[in-house]
PDB file of C-alpha atoms in Angstrom:
ATOM      1  CA  UNK A  20      -2.347  -9.268  -9.399  1.00 93.00           C
ATOM      2  CA  UNK A  21      -3.629 -11.018  -6.329  1.00 95.00           C
ATOM      3  CA  UNK A  22      -2.729 -10.418  -2.704  1.00 97.00           C
ATOM      4  CA  UNK A  23      -1.690 -13.822  -1.364  1.00 96.00           C
ATOM      5  CA  UNK A  24      -0.474 -13.091   2.187  1.00 97.00           C
ATOM      6  CA  UNK A  25      -0.327 -10.250   4.711  1.00 97.00           C
ATOM      7  CA  UNK A  26       1.496 -10.575   8.036  1.00 97.00           C
ATOM      8  CA  UNK A  27       0.001  -9.297  11.264  1.00 96.00           C
ATOM      9  CA  UNK A  28       1.223  -5.797  12.244  1.00 97.00           C
ATOM     10  CA  UNK A  29       4.625  -5.615  13.959  1.00 96.00           C
ATOM     11  CA  UNK A  30       3.142  -3.358  16.634  1.00 93.00           C
ATOM     12  CA  UNK A  31      -0.203  -2.685  18.264  1.00 95.00           C
ATOM     13  CA  UNK A  32      -3.355  -3.075  16.227  1.00 97.00           C
ATOM     14  CA  UNK A  33      -4.967  -5.597  13.921  1.00 97.00           C
ATOM     15  CA  UNK A  34      -5.406  -6.081  10.202  1.00 98.00           C
ATOM     16  CA  UNK A  35      -8.235  -7.448   8.103  1.00 97.00           C
ATOM     17  CA  UNK A  36      -7.824  -8.635   4.532  1.00 97.00           C
ATOM     18  CA  UNK A  37     -10.692  -8.524   2.050  1.00 97.00           C
ATOM     19  CA  UNK A  38      -9.556  -9.558  -1.412  1.00 96.00           C
ATOM     20  CA  UNK A  39      -6.741  -7.188  -2.359  1.00 96.00           C
ATOM     21  CA  UNK A  40      -7.637  -4.641   0.355  1.00 97.00           C
ATOM     22  CA  UNK A  41      -5.974  -4.488   3.775  1.00 98.00           C
ATOM     23  CA  UNK A  42      -7.598  -2.555   6.631  1.00 98.00           C
ATOM     24  CA  UNK A  43      -5.381  -1.704   9.596  1.00 98.00           C
ATOM     25  CA  UNK A  44      -7.084  -0.826  12.890  1.00 98.00           C
ATOM     26  CA  UNK A  45      -4.738   0.803  15.427  1.00 97.00           C
ATOM     27  CA  UNK A  46      -4.899   0.223  19.166  1.00 96.00           C
ATOM     28  CA  UNK A  47      -5.210   3.283  21.412  1.00 94.00           C
ATOM     29  CA  UNK A  48      -1.863   4.951  22.077  1.00 95.00           C
ATOM     30  CA  UNK A  49       0.031   4.142  25.258  1.00 94.00           C
ATOM     31  CA  UNK A  50       1.276   7.002  27.440  1.00 92.00           C
ATOM     32  CA  UNK A  51       4.782   6.571  25.982  1.00 94.00           C
ATOM     33  CA  UNK A  52       3.466   6.637  22.415  1.00 95.00           C
ATOM     34  CA  UNK A  53       1.353   9.690  23.286  1.00 91.00           C
ATOM     35  CA  UNK A  54       4.471  11.444  24.640  1.00 90.00           C
ATOM     36  CA  UNK A  55       6.381  10.479  21.475  1.00 94.00           C
ATOM     37  CA  UNK A  56       3.460  11.762  19.366  1.00 93.00           C
ATOM     38  CA  UNK A  57       3.154   8.662  17.188  1.00 95.00           C
ATOM     39  CA  UNK A  58       4.151   5.075  16.570  1.00 96.00           C
ATOM     40  CA  UNK A  59       4.824   3.071  13.426  1.00 97.00           C
ATOM     41  CA  UNK A  60       3.945  -0.458  12.392  1.00 98.00           C
ATOM     42  CA  UNK A  61       4.818  -2.573   9.375  1.00 98.00           C
ATOM     43  CA  UNK A  62       3.163  -5.530   7.668  1.00 98.00           C
ATOM     44  CA  UNK A  63       4.934  -7.718   5.102  1.00 98.00           C
ATOM     45  CA  UNK A  64       2.802  -8.838   2.178  1.00 98.00           C
ATOM     46  CA  UNK A  65       3.042 -11.056  -0.901  1.00 98.00           C
ATOM     47  CA  UNK A  66       1.407 -10.698  -4.304  1.00 97.00           C
ATOM     48  CA  UNK A  67       1.121 -13.035  -7.263  1.00 97.00           C
ATOM     49  CA  UNK A  68       0.714 -12.380 -10.969  1.00 95.00           C
ATOM     50  CA  UNK A  69      -2.092 -14.755 -11.961  1.00 90.00           C
ATOM     51  CA  UNK A  70      -0.963 -14.786 -15.604  1.00 92.00           C
ATOM     52  CA  UNK A  71       2.404 -16.444 -15.025  1.00 92.00           C
ATOM     53  CA  UNK A  72       2.361 -17.189 -11.255  1.00 91.00           C
ATOM     54  CA  UNK A  73       5.371 -14.946 -10.560  1.00 96.00           C
ATOM     55  CA  UNK A  74       5.420 -13.478  -7.054  1.00 97.00           C
ATOM     56  CA  UNK A  75       6.811 -10.465  -5.220  1.00 97.00           C
ATOM     57  CA  UNK A  76       6.949  -9.235  -1.622  1.00 98.00           C
ATOM     58  CA  UNK A  77       6.896  -5.804  -0.085  1.00 98.00           C
ATOM     59  CA  UNK A  78       6.092  -3.949   3.130  1.00 98.00           C
ATOM     60  CA  UNK A  79       3.171  -1.775   4.246  1.00 98.00           C
ATOM     61  CA  UNK A  80       4.194   0.974   6.706  1.00 98.00           C
ATOM     62  CA  UNK A  81       1.656   2.878   8.802  1.00 98.00           C
ATOM     63  CA  UNK A  82       2.433   5.822  11.080  1.00 97.00           C
ATOM     64  CA  UNK A  83      -0.235   6.250  13.779  1.00 97.00           C
ATOM     65  CA  UNK A  84      -0.538   9.819  15.070  1.00 95.00           C
ATOM     66  CA  UNK A  85      -1.517   9.864  18.749  1.00 95.00           C
ATOM     67  CA  UNK A  86      -4.074  12.330  20.010  1.00 91.00           C
ATOM     68  CA  UNK A  87      -2.349  14.720  22.400  1.00 89.00           C
ATOM     69  CA  UNK A  88      -3.899  15.533  25.747  1.00 88.00           C
ATOM     70  CA  UNK A  89      -5.296  19.027  26.282  1.00 91.00           C
ATOM     71  CA  UNK A  90      -3.224  21.489  28.290  1.00 92.00           C
ATOM     72  CA  UNK A  91      -4.936  22.844  31.431  1.00 93.00           C
ATOM     73  CA  UNK A  92      -3.487  25.950  33.034  1.00 94.00           C
ATOM     74  CA  UNK A  93      -4.126  27.387  36.473  1.00 95.00           C
ATOM     75  CA  UNK A  94      -6.686  30.175  36.761  1.00 93.00           C
ATOM     76  CA  UNK A  95      -5.125  32.537  39.338  1.00 91.00           C
ATOM     77  CA  UNK A  96      -6.191  35.920  40.663  1.00 90.00           C
ATOM     78  CA  UNK A  97      -9.914  35.295  40.984  1.00 93.00           C
ATOM     79  CA  UNK A  98     -11.596  37.078  43.841  1.00 94.00           C
ATOM     80  CA  UNK A  99     -15.007  38.264  44.874  1.00 95.00           C
ATOM     81  CA  UNK A 100     -16.737  39.358  48.020  1.00 95.00           C
ATOM     82  CA  UNK A 101     -19.076  37.170  50.040  1.00 94.00           C
ATOM     83  CA  UNK A 102     -22.174  38.578  48.404  1.00 96.00           C
ATOM     84  CA  UNK A 103     -21.350  38.131  44.719  1.00 95.00           C
ATOM     85  CA  UNK A 104     -20.985  34.937  42.716  1.00 96.00           C
ATOM     86  CA  UNK A 105     -17.935  34.829  40.482  1.00 96.00           C
ATOM     87  CA  UNK A 106     -18.176  33.203  37.046  1.00 94.00           C
ATOM     88  CA  UNK A 107     -14.797  31.747  36.062  1.00 93.00           C
ATOM     89  CA  UNK A 108     -14.292  30.811  32.380  1.00 92.00           C
ATOM     90  CA  UNK A 109     -11.779  28.081  33.225  1.00 92.00           C
ATOM     91  CA  UNK A 110     -11.055  26.946  29.651  1.00 93.00           C
ATOM     92  CA  UNK A 111     -10.205  30.434  28.313  1.00 92.00           C
ATOM     93  CA  UNK A 112      -6.490  29.935  28.989  1.00 93.00           C
ATOM     94  CA  UNK A 113      -6.405  26.176  28.201  1.00 95.00           C
ATOM     95  CA  UNK A 114      -5.838  24.642  24.792  1.00 93.00           C
ATOM     96  CA  UNK A 115      -5.774  21.422  22.821  1.00 92.00           C
ATOM     97  CA  UNK A 116      -2.859  20.622  20.454  1.00 89.00           C
ATOM     98  CA  UNK A 117      -5.312  19.375  17.780  1.00 87.00           C
ATOM     99  CA  UNK A 118      -7.777  22.229  18.409  1.00 89.00           C
ATOM    100  CA  UNK A 119     -10.413  19.746  19.572  1.00 90.00           C
ATOM    101  CA  UNK A 120     -13.222  21.226  21.678  1.00 90.00           C
ATOM    102  CA  UNK A 121     -12.499  21.284  25.426  1.00 90.00           C
ATOM    103  CA  UNK A 122     -15.098  20.572  28.074  1.00 87.00           C
ATOM    104  CA  UNK A 123     -14.897  20.747  31.850  1.00 87.00           C
ATOM    105  CA  UNK A 124     -15.570  17.520  33.747  1.00 84.00           C
TER     106      UNK A 124
END
């Protein structure tokens, strides 16, 4: 079998074809896609049987999972007197939906 044609993705991103292999590279998620959690694209493709030249078509479907933003929560009830510094571990009550490390900017 030989891959004879692959359409561009129906949504964001690009595709590269190398022989019978297709590589899809997604674009970064938009805010709407991030809120939805994912987006899906399709690419039509054609193949040919080199033995008898018969052909067939099908569809590649890719679901792109969007990275979710971390959740920052207020850090209330911190107090100290004027003579003592107060360390505040601000990320202790924050989290990331994918459990990625969180850093403070």
